[in-house]
Amino acid sequence: MVLEKFNDQTGILETLFNGEVTLLEVVNYIIRTKENKKYPRTLKIFTDSSDAIFNFSIEDLNIIMEENLKSLKNYSCIIDAIIVDNPKNTVLTMLYAKLAETKKYKFKVFATKEAALDWLQLN
């Protein structure tokens, strides 16, 4: 399951990946973000996937990356901090970080919420 809520006080889109998370759920989340006209054009995202099980493959990362590139056309910049805490999610997330490197998209993996939010505040 993927749930998101924009925090007006912090200016951060807070996203929760919980339980089994499929490729379709991730793609639909990216599309919802792409189509949202109310979010700031420099969008900061905090994603907590500490209770998630990613049910997609390394090959699926290209599909996620392609959707993200489409979404970036609607934003000046997206800055995304994600918490991961299991080996499979860490591997998928680290590979995605390498694939997704662009000037308009900053993506970094963290072990704690505090470190992720600190990084978002600095960027």
Coordinates of N, CA, C and O in Angstrom, one line a residue:
M1 N 0.8 -1.2 0.0 CA 0.0 0.0 0.0 C 0.9 1.2 0.0 O 1.9 1.3 0.7
V2 N 0.5 2.2 -0.8 CA 1.2 3.5 -0.8 C 0.2 4.6 -0.5 O -0.8 4.8 -1.1
L3 N 0.5 5.4 0.6 CA -0.3 6.5 1.0 C 0.6 7.8 1.1 O 1.7 7.7 1.5
E4 N 0.0 8.9 0.6 CA 0.7 10.1 0.7 C -0.2 11.2 1.2 O -1.4 11.2 1.1
K5 N 0.5 12.2 1.9 CA -0.2 13.4 2.5 C 0.8 14.5 2.5 O 1.9 14.4 3.0
F6 N 0.3 15.7 2.0 CA 1.2 16.8 2.0 C 1.1 17.5 3.3 O 0.0 17.9 3.8
N7 N 2.2 17.8 4.0 CA 2.3 18.5 5.2 C 2.5 20.0 4.9 O 3.6 20.4 4.6
D8 N 1.4 20.8 5.1 CA 1.5 22.2 4.9 C 2.5 22.9 5.8 O 3.1 23.9 5.4
Q9 N 2.7 22.4 7.0 CA 3.6 23.1 7.9 C 5.0 22.9 7.5 O 5.8 23.9 7.6
T10 N 5.4 21.8 7.1 CA 6.8 21.5 6.7 C 7.1 21.7 5.2 O 8.2 21.9 4.8
G11 N 6.0 21.7 4.4 CA 6.2 21.8 3.0 C 6.7 20.5 2.4 O 7.3 20.5 1.3
I12 N 6.5 19.4 3.0 CA 7.0 18.1 2.6 C 5.9 17.1 2.3 O 4.9 17.0 3.1
L13 N 6.0 16.4 1.2 CA 5.1 15.3 0.9 C 5.5 14.1 1.7 O 6.6 13.6 1.5
E14 N 4.7 13.7 2.6 CA 5.0 12.5 3.4 C 4.3 11.3 2.8 O 3.1 11.2 2.7
T15 N 5.1 10.3 2.5 CA 4.6 9.1 1.8 C 5.0 7.9 2.7 O 6.0 7.8 3.3
L16 N 4.0 7.0 2.8 CA 4.2 5.7 3.5 C 4.0 4.6 2.6 O 3.0 4.4 1.9
F17 N 5.0 3.7 2.5 CA 5.0 2.5 1.8 C 4.8 1.4 2.9 O 5.7 1.3 3.8
N18 N 3.7 0.7 2.9 CA 3.4 -0.2 4.0 C 2.9 -1.5 3.5 O 2.1 -1.6 2.5
G19 N 3.4 -2.6 4.1 CA 3.0 -3.9 3.7 C 3.6 -4.2 2.3 O 4.6 -3.7 1.9
E20 N 2.9 -5.1 1.5 CA 3.4 -5.4 0.2 C 3.1 -4.2 -0.7 O 2.0 -3.7 -0.8
V21 N 4.2 -3.8 -1.4 CA 4.1 -2.7 -2.3 C 4.5 -3.2 -3.7 O 5.6 -3.7 -4.0
T22 N 3.5 -3.0 -4.6 CA 3.7 -3.6 -6.0 C 4.2 -2.5 -6.9 O 4.1 -1.3 -6.6
L23 N 4.6 -2.9 -8.1 CA 5.1 -2.0 -9.1 C 3.9 -1.1 -9.5 O 4.1 0.2 -9.6
L24 N 2.7 -1.6 -9.7 CA 1.6 -0.8 -10.1 C 1.3 0.3 -9.0 O 1.0 1.5 -9.4
E25 N 1.4 0.0 -7.8 CA 1.1 1.0 -6.7 C 2.2 2.1 -6.8 O 1.8 3.3 -6.6
V26 N 3.4 1.8 -7.0 CA 4.5 2.8 -7.1 C 4.2 3.7 -8.3 O 4.3 4.9 -8.2
V27 N 3.9 3.1 -9.5 CA 3.7 3.8 -10.7 C 2.5 4.7 -10.5 O 2.5 5.9 -10.9
N28 N 1.4 4.2 -9.9 CA 0.2 5.1 -9.7 C 0.5 6.2 -8.7 O 0.0 7.3 -8.9
Y29 N 1.3 6.0 -7.7 CA 1.8 7.1 -6.8 C 2.5 8.2 -7.6 O 2.3 9.4 -7.4
I30 N 3.4 7.7 -8.5 CA 4.2 8.7 -9.2 C 3.3 9.5 -10.2 O 3.4 10.7 -10.3
I31 N 2.3 8.8 -10.8 CA 1.4 9.5 -11.6 C 0.5 10.5 -10.8 O 0.3 11.7 -11.3
R32 N 0.1 10.1 -9.6 CA -0.7 11.1 -8.8 C 0.2 12.3 -8.5 O -0.3 13.4 -8.5
T33 N 1.4 12.1 -8.2 CA 2.3 13.2 -7.9 C 2.5 14.1 -9.1 O 2.5 15.3 -9.0
K34 N 2.7 13.5 -10.2 CA 2.9 14.2 -11.5 C 1.7 15.1 -11.8 O 1.9 16.2 -12.2
E35 N 0.5 14.6 -11.6 CA -0.7 15.3 -12.0 C -1.1 16.3 -10.9 O -2.0 17.1 -11.2
N36 N -0.5 16.3 -9.7 CA -1.0 17.2 -8.7 C -0.4 18.6 -9.0 O 0.8 18.8 -9.0
K37 N -1.3 19.6 -9.2 CA -0.9 21.0 -9.5 C -0.7 21.8 -8.2 O -0.2 22.9 -8.3
K38 N -1.1 21.3 -7.0 CA -1.0 22.1 -5.8 C 0.3 21.9 -5.1 O 0.7 22.8 -4.3
Y39 N 1.1 20.9 -5.4 CA 2.4 20.7 -4.7 C 3.3 21.8 -5.2 O 3.2 22.2 -6.4
P40 N 4.3 22.2 -4.4 CA 5.3 23.1 -4.8 C 6.1 22.5 -6.0 O 6.3 21.3 -6.1
R41 N 6.6 23.4 -6.9 CA 7.3 22.9 -8.1 C 8.7 22.4 -7.7 O 9.3 21.7 -8.5
T42 N 9.2 22.8 -6.6 CA 10.4 22.1 -6.0 C 9.8 21.3 -4.9 O 9.4 21.8 -3.8
L43 N 9.6 20.0 -5.1 CA 8.9 19.2 -4.2 C 9.9 18.3 -3.4 O 10.7 17.6 -3.9
K44 N 9.7 18.4 -2.1 CA 10.4 17.6 -1.1 C 9.5 16.4 -0.7 O 8.4 16.7 -0.3
I45 N 10.1 15.2 -0.7 CA 9.3 14.0 -0.4 C 10.1 13.3 0.7 O 11.3 13.0 0.6
F46 N 9.4 12.9 1.7 CA 9.9 12.0 2.7 C 9.1 10.7 2.6 O 7.9 10.7 2.7
T47 N 9.8 9.6 2.3 CA 9.1 8.3 2.1 C 9.6 7.3 3.2 O 10.8 7.1 3.4
D48 N 8.6 6.8 3.9 CA 8.9 5.8 4.9 C 8.6 4.4 4.4 O 7.4 4.1 4.2
S49 N 9.6 3.6 4.1 CA 9.3 2.2 3.6 C 9.8 1.2 4.6 O 10.0 0.0 4.3
S50 N 9.9 1.6 5.9 CA 10.5 0.7 6.9 C 9.6 -0.5 7.2 O 10.0 -1.5 7.6
D51 N 8.3 -0.4 6.9 CA 7.4 -1.5 7.1 C 6.8 -2.1 5.7 O 5.8 -2.7 5.7
A52 N 7.6 -1.9 4.7 CA 7.2 -2.3 3.4 C 8.0 -3.5 2.9 O 9.1 -3.7 3.3
I53 N 7.3 -4.3 2.0 CA 8.0 -5.4 1.3 C 7.8 -5.0 -0.2 O 6.7 -5.0 -0.7
F54 N 8.9 -4.7 -0.9 CA 8.8 -4.3 -2.3 C 8.6 -5.6 -3.1 O 9.4 -6.5 -3.1
N55 N 7.4 -5.7 -3.8 CA 7.1 -6.8 -4.6 C 7.3 -6.5 -6.1 O 6.3 -6.5 -6.8
F56 N 8.5 -6.1 -6.4 CA 8.9 -5.9 -7.8 C 10.4 -6.2 -7.9 O 11.1 -6.4 -7.0
S57 N 10.8 -6.3 -9.2 CA 12.1 -6.8 -9.5 C 13.1 -5.7 -9.8 O 12.7 -4.5 -10.1
I58 N 14.3 -6.0 -10.0 CA 15.4 -5.1 -10.4 C 15.0 -4.6 -11.8 O 15.1 -3.4 -12.1
E59 N 14.5 -5.4 -12.7 CA 14.1 -5.0 -14.0 C 13.0 -4.0 -14.0 O 12.9 -3.1 -14.8
D60 N 12.1 -4.1 -13.0 CA 11.0 -3.1 -12.8 C 11.5 -1.7 -12.5 O 10.7 -0.7 -12.7
L61 N 12.7 -1.6 -12.0 CA 13.2 -0.2 -11.6 C 13.2 0.7 -12.9 O 13.0 1.9 -12.7
N62 N 13.4 0.1 -14.0 CA 13.4 1.0 -15.3 C 12.1 1.6 -15.5 O 12.0 2.7 -15.9
I63 N 11.0 0.8 -15.2 CA 9.6 1.4 -15.4 C 9.4 2.5 -14.4 O 8.9 3.5 -14.8
I64 N 9.8 2.3 -13.2 CA 9.7 3.4 -12.1 C 10.5 4.6 -12.6 O 10.0 5.7 -12.5
M65 N 11.7 4.4 -13.0 CA 12.5 5.5 -13.5 C 11.9 6.3 -14.6 O 11.9 7.5 -14.6
E66 N 11.3 5.5 -15.6 CA 10.7 6.2 -16.7 C 9.5 7.0 -16.3 O 9.3 8.2 -16.8
E67 N 8.7 6.5 -15.3 CA 7.6 7.3 -14.8 C 8.1 8.5 -14.1 O 7.5 9.6 -14.2
N68 N 9.2 8.4 -13.3 CA 9.7 9.5 -12.6 C 10.2 10.6 -13.6 O 10.0 11.8 -13.3
L69 N 10.8 10.2 -14.7 CA 11.3 11.2 -15.7 C 10.1 12.0 -16.3 O 10.2 13.2 -16.5
K70 N 9.0 11.3 -16.5 CA 7.8 12.0 -17.0 C 7.3 13.0 -15.9 O 6.9 14.1 -16.2
S71 N 7.3 12.6 -14.7 CA 6.8 13.4 -13.6 C 7.7 14.7 -13.4 O 7.2 15.8 -13.2
L72 N 9.0 14.5 -13.6 CA 10.0 15.6 -13.5 C 9.7 16.8 -14.5 O 10.0 17.9 -14.3
K73 N 9.0 16.5 -15.6 CA 8.6 17.5 -16.6 C 7.7 18.5 -15.9 O 7.7 19.7 -16.4
N74 N 7.0 18.1 -14.9 CA 6.0 19.1 -14.2 C 6.6 19.8 -13.0 O 6.0 20.5 -12.3
Y75 N 7.9 19.5 -12.7 CA 8.5 20.1 -11.5 C 9.9 20.7 -11.9 O 10.6 20.2 -12.8
S76 N 10.3 21.7 -11.1 CA 11.6 22.2 -11.2 C 12.6 21.3 -10.7 O 13.7 21.1 -11.2
C77 N 12.3 20.6 -9.5 CA 13.2 19.7 -8.9 C 12.3 18.8 -7.9 O 11.4 19.3 -7.3
I78 N 12.7 17.6 -7.8 CA 12.1 16.7 -6.7 C 13.3 16.2 -5.9 O 14.3 15.7 -6.4
I79 N 13.1 16.4 -4.6 CA 14.1 16.0 -3.6 C 13.5 14.9 -2.7 O 12.5 15.2 -2.0
D80 N 14.0 13.7 -2.8 CA 13.3 12.5 -2.2 C 14.2 11.8 -1.2 O 15.3 11.3 -1.6
A81 N 13.8 11.7 0.0 CA 14.5 11.0 1.1 C 13.7 9.8 1.4 O 12.5 9.9 1.7
I82 N 14.3 8.6 1.4 CA 13.6 7.4 1.7 C 14.2 6.6 2.9 O 15.5 6.5 2.9
I83 N 13.4 6.1 3.7 CA 13.9 5.2 4.8 C 13.7 3.8 4.4 O 12.6 3.4 4.0
V84 N 14.8 3.0 4.5 CA 14.7 1.5 4.2 C 15.4 0.8 5.3 O 16.3 1.3 5.9
D85 N 14.9 -0.4 5.6 CA 15.5 -1.2 6.7 C 15.5 -2.7 6.5 O 15.7 -3.4 7.5
N86 N 15.4 -3.1 5.3 CA 15.6 -4.6 5.1 C 16.5 -4.8 3.8 O 16.5 -3.9 3.0
P87 N 17.2 -5.9 3.8 CA 18.2 -6.1 2.7 C 17.6 -6.0 1.3 O 18.2 -5.3 0.4
K88 N 16.5 -6.6 1.0 CA 15.9 -6.5 -0.4 C 15.6 -5.1 -0.8 O 15.9 -4.6 -1.8
N89 N 14.9 -4.4 0.1 CA 14.5 -3.0 -0.2 C 15.7 -2.2 -0.3 O 15.7 -1.3 -1.2
T90 N 16.7 -2.4 0.5 CA 17.9 -1.6 0.4 C 18.6 -1.8 -1.0 O 19.0 -0.8 -1.6
V91 N 18.7 -3.0 -1.4 CA 19.3 -3.3 -2.7 C 18.6 -2.6 -3.8 O 19.1 -1.9 -4.7
L92 N 17.2 -2.8 -3.9 CA 16.4 -2.2 -4.9 C 16.5 -0.7 -4.9 O 16.6 0.0 -5.9
T93 N 16.5 -0.1 -3.7 CA 16.5 1.3 -3.5 C 17.9 1.9 -3.9 O 18.0 3.0 -4.6
M94 N 19.0 1.3 -3.6 CA 20.3 1.7 -3.9 C 20.5 1.6 -5.5 O 21.1 2.6 -6.1
L95 N 20.0 0.6 -6.1 CA 20.1 0.5 -7.5 C 19.3 1.6 -8.2 O 19.8 2.2 -9.2
Y96 N 18.1 1.8 -7.7 CA 17.3 2.9 -8.2 C 18.0 4.2 -8.1 O 17.9 5.0 -9.0
A97 N 18.6 4.5 -7.0 CA 19.3 5.8 -6.8 C 20.3 6.0 -7.9 O 20.5 7.1 -8.4
K98 N 21.0 5.0 -8.2 CA 22.0 5.1 -9.3 C 21.4 5.3 -10.7 O 21.8 6.2 -11.5
L99 N 20.3 4.6 -10.9 CA 19.6 4.8 -12.2 C 18.9 6.2 -12.4 O 18.8 6.7 -13.4
A100 N 18.5 6.7 -11.2 CA 17.6 7.9 -11.3 C 18.4 9.2 -11.2 O 17.8 10.3 -11.1
E101 N 19.7 9.2 -11.2 CA 20.5 10.4 -11.0 C 20.3 11.4 -12.2 O 20.6 11.1 -13.3
T102 N 19.7 12.5 -11.8 CA 19.6 13.6 -12.8 C 19.8 14.9 -12.0 O 19.7 14.9 -10.8
K103 N 19.9 16.0 -12.7 CA 20.0 17.3 -12.1 C 18.7 17.7 -11.4 O 18.8 18.5 -10.4
K104 N 17.6 17.3 -11.9 CA 16.3 17.7 -11.4 C 15.8 16.7 -10.3 O 14.7 17.0 -9.7
Y105 N 16.5 15.7 -10.0 CA 16.0 14.7 -9.1 C 17.1 14.2 -8.1 O 18.1 13.7 -8.5
K106 N 16.9 14.6 -6.8 CA 17.9 14.2 -5.8 C 17.2 13.1 -5.0 O 16.0 13.3 -4.5
F107 N 17.9 12.0 -4.8 CA 17.3 10.8 -4.1 C 18.4 10.3 -3.2 O 19.5 10.0 -3.6
K108 N 18.0 10.1 -1.9 CA 19.0 9.6 -1.0 C 18.3 8.6 0.0 O 17.2 8.8 0.4
V109 N 19.0 7.6 0.4 CA 18.5 6.5 1.2 C 19.0 6.7 2.7 O 20.2 7.1 2.9
F110 N 18.1 6.5 3.6 CA 18.5 6.8 5.0 C 18.0 5.6 5.9 O 17.1 4.9 5.5
A111 N 18.6 5.5 7.1 CA 18.2 4.5 8.0 C 17.2 5.0 9.1 O 16.5 4.3 9.7
T112 N 17.2 6.4 9.3 CA 16.4 7.0 10.3 C 15.6 8.2 9.7 O 16.0 8.8 8.8
K113 N 14.4 8.4 10.3 CA 13.6 9.5 9.9 C 14.3 10.8 10.2 O 14.2 11.8 9.4
E114 N 15.0 11.0 11.3 CA 15.7 12.2 11.7 C 16.7 12.6 10.6 O 16.8 13.8 10.2
A115 N 17.5 11.6 10.2 CA 18.5 11.9 9.2 C 17.9 12.3 7.9 O 18.4 13.2 7.2
A116 N 16.8 11.6 7.5 CA 16.2 11.9 6.2 C 15.6 13.4 6.3 O 15.7 14.1 5.3
L117 N 14.9 13.7 7.3 CA 14.3 15.1 7.4 C 15.4 16.1 7.5 O 15.2 17.2 6.9
D118 N 16.5 15.9 8.2 CA 17.6 16.8 8.2 C 18.1 17.1 6.8 O 18.3 18.3 6.5
W119 N 18.3 16.1 6.1 CA 18.8 16.2 4.7 C 17.8 17.0 3.8 O 18.2 17.8 3.1
L120 N 16.5 16.7 4.0 CA 15.5 17.4 3.2 C 15.5 18.9 3.5 O 15.4 19.7 2.7
Q121 N 15.7 19.3 4.8 CA 15.7 20.7 5.2 C 16.9 21.4 4.6 O 16.9 22.6 4.3
L122 N 18.0 20.7 4.4 CA 19.3 21.3 3.9 C 19.2 21.5 2.4 O 20.0 22.2 1.8
N123 N 18.3 20.8 1.7 CA 18.2 20.8 0.2 C 17.0 21.6 -0.3 O 16.2 21.9 0.4

